[in-house]
Short mmCIF file of C-alpha atoms and ligand atoms in Angstrom, two decimals:
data_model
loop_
_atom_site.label_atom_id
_atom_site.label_comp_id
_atom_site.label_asym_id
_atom_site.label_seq_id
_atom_site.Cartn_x
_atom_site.Cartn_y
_atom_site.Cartn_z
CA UNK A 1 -53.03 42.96 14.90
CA UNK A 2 -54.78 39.74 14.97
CA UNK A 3 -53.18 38.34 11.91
CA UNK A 4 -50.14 39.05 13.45
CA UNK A 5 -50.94 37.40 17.10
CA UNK A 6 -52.31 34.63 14.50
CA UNK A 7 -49.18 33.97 12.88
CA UNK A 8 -46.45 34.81 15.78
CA UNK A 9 -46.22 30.80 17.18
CA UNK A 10 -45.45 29.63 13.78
CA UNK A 11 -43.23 32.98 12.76
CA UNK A 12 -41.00 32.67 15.93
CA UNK A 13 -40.43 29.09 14.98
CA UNK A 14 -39.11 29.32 11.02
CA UNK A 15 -37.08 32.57 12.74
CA UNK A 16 -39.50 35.04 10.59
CA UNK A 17 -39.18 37.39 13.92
CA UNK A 18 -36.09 38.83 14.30
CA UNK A 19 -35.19 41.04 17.20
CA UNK A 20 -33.39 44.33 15.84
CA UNK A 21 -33.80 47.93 17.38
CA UNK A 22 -33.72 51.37 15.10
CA UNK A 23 -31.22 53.13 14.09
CA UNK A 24 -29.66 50.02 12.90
CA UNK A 25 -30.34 47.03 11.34
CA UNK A 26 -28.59 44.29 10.49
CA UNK A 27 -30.27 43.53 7.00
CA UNK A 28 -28.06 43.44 3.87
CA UNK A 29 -29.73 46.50 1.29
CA UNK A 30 -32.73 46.33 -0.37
CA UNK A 31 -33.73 42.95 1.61
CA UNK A 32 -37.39 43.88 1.72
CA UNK A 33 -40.39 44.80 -0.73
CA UNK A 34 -42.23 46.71 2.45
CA UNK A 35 -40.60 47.91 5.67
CA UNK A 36 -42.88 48.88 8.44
CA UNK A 37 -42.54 51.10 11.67
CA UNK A 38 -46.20 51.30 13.52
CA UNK A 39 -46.55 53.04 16.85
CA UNK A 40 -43.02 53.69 17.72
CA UNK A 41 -41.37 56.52 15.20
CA UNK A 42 -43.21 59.58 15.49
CA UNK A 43 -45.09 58.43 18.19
CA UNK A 44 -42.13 58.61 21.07
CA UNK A 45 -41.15 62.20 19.68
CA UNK A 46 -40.47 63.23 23.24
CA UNK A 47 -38.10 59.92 24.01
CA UNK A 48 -36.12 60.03 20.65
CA UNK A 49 -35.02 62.98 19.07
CA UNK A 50 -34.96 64.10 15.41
CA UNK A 51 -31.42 62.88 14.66
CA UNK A 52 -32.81 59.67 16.07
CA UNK A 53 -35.81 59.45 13.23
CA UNK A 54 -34.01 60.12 10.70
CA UNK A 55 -31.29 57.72 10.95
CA UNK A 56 -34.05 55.03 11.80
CA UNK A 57 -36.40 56.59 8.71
CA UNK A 58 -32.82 55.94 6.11
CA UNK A 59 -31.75 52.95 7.79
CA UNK A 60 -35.45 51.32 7.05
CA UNK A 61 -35.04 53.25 3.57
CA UNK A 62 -31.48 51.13 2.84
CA UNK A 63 -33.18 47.57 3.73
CA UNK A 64 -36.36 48.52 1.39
CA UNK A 65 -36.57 48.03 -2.11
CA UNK A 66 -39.50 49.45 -2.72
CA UNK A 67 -41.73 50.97 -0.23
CA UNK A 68 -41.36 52.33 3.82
CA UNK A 69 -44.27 53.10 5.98
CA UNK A 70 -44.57 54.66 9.10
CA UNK A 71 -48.02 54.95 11.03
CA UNK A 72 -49.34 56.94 12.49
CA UNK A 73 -47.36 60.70 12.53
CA UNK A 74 -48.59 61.42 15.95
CA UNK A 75 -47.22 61.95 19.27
CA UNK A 76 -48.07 60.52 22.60
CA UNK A 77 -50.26 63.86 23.21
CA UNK A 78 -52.20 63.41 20.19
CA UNK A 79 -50.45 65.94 18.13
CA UNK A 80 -48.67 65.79 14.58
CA UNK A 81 -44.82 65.05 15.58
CA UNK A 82 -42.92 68.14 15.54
CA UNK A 83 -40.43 66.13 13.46
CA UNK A 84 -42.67 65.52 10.41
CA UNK A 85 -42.13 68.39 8.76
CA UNK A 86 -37.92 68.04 8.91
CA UNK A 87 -38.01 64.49 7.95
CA UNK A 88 -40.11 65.23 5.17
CA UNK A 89 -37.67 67.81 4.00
CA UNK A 90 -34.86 65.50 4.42
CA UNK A 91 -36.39 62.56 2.50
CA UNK A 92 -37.72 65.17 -0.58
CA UNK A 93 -33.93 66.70 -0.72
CA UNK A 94 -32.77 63.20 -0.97
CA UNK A 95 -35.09 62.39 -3.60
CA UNK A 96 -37.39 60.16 -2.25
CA UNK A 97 -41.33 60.67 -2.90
CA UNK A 98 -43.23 61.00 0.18
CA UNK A 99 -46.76 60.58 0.37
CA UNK A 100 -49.29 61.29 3.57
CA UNK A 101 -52.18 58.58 2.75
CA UNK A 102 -55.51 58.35 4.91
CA UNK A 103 -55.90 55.11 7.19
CA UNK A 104 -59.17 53.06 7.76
CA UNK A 105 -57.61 51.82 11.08
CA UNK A 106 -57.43 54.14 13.73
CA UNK A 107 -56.22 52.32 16.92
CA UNK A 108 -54.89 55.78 18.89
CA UNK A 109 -57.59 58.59 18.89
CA UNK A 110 -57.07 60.88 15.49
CA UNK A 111 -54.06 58.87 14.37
CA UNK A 112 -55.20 58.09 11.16
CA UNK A 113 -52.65 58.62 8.33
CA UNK A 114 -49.52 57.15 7.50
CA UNK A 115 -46.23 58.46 5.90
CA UNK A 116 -45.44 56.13 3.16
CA UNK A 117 -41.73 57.04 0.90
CA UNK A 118 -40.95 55.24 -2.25
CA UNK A 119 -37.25 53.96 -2.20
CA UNK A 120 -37.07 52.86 -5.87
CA UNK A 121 -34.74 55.86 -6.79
CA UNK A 122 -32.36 55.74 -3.68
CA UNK A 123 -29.58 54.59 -6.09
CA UNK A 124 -29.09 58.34 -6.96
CA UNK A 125 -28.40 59.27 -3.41
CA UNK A 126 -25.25 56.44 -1.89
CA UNK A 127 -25.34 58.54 0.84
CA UNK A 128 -27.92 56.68 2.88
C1 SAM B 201 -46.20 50.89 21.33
S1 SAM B 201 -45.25 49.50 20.84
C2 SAM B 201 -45.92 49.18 19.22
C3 SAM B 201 -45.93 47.72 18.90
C4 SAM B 201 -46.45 47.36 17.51
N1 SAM B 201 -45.52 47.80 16.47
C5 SAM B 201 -47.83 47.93 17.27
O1 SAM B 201 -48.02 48.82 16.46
O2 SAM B 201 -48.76 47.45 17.95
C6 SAM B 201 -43.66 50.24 20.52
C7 SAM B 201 -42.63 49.21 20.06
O3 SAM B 201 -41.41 49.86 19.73
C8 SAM B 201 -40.38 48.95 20.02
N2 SAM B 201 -39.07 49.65 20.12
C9 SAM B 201 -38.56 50.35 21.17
N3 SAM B 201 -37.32 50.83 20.86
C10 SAM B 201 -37.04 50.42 19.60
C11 SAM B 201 -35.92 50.58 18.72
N4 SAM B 201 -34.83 51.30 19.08
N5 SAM B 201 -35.98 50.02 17.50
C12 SAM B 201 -37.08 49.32 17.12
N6 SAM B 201 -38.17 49.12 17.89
C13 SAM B 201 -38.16 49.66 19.11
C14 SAM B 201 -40.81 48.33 21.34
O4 SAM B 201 -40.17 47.10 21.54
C15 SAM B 201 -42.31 48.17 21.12
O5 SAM B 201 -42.59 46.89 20.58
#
C-alpha cells in the first residue's frame, strides 16, 4: 500500500495507471507477467454475481502471461465467497492450475490467503 501511494504521482504522470473496470479490459493478450485483483473480486460477492467473477477472473487470465492473483477470497461478512468453490471448478476444467497460498499481510480480519492461477497453458483452451 505504501509503495503504491509512493509511486502513484510519478505513475499517473508516464500513464502507468490506467482506468479500466472488470469484466473487460482493453489490454491486447498476454500483455502482463502478473495481473492483480485485491479487495474487490470475492470480496463484493453480494454486489457482483458469479457470472460476473468469472468473466472478470478469464478476462484478467487473457491479459496475463503468466500468473493472476486475487486476494483475499473473502466476503464483506468475513466469510469464504460462496463463489470460490465454482470458480475454482471452472478454472481446473479449463486447465488452469490453481493454487490457495497463505498471506503475511492481513489488512481485513482473517483474510489471509490468496487465489493465485497459472495462465502458461491457456493456449489449449481459445475459449477464454
Ligand atoms: C475496496 S477497494 C480496493 C482498492 C485496492 N485494490 C486495495 O486493495 O486497497 C475496491 C476497488 O474496486 C474498484 N472497482 C469497482 N468496480 C470495479 C470494476 N468493475 N472493475 C475493476 N475495479 C473495480 C473500485 O474502484 C475500488 O478501487
Amino acid at each position: 500500500m505504501s509503495n503504491f501511494i509512493k509511486d502513484y504521482d510519478n505513475g499517473k504522470k508516464e500513464g502507468r495507471y490506467i482506468h479500466q473496470e472488470l469484466p473487460e479490459l482493453s489490454f491486447e493478450n498476454d500483455s502482463f507477467d502478473l495481473v492483480l485483483s485485491s479487495h474487490f473480486l470475492f470480496l463484493y460477492s453480494e454486489h457482483f454475481d458469479l457470472q460476473f467473477h468469472i468473466d472478470s477472473i478469464l478476462e484478467m487470465c487473457r491479459v496475463s502471461k503468466k500468473e493472476v492473483r486475487i486476494f483475499p477470497l473473502l466476503n464483506l461478512k468475513n466469510e469464504k465467497s460462496e463463489y470460490l468453490e465454482p470458480i475454482l471448478k471452472t478454472l481446473n476444467d479449463k486447465g488452469f492450475e490453481t493454487k490457495i497460498i497463505k498471506t503475511d499481510y492481513e489488512f481485513q480480519k482473517g483474510a489471509n490467503e490468496l487465489l493465485s492461477i497459472k495462465v502458461h497453458n491457456k493456449t489449449l483452451d481459445r475459449n477464454i
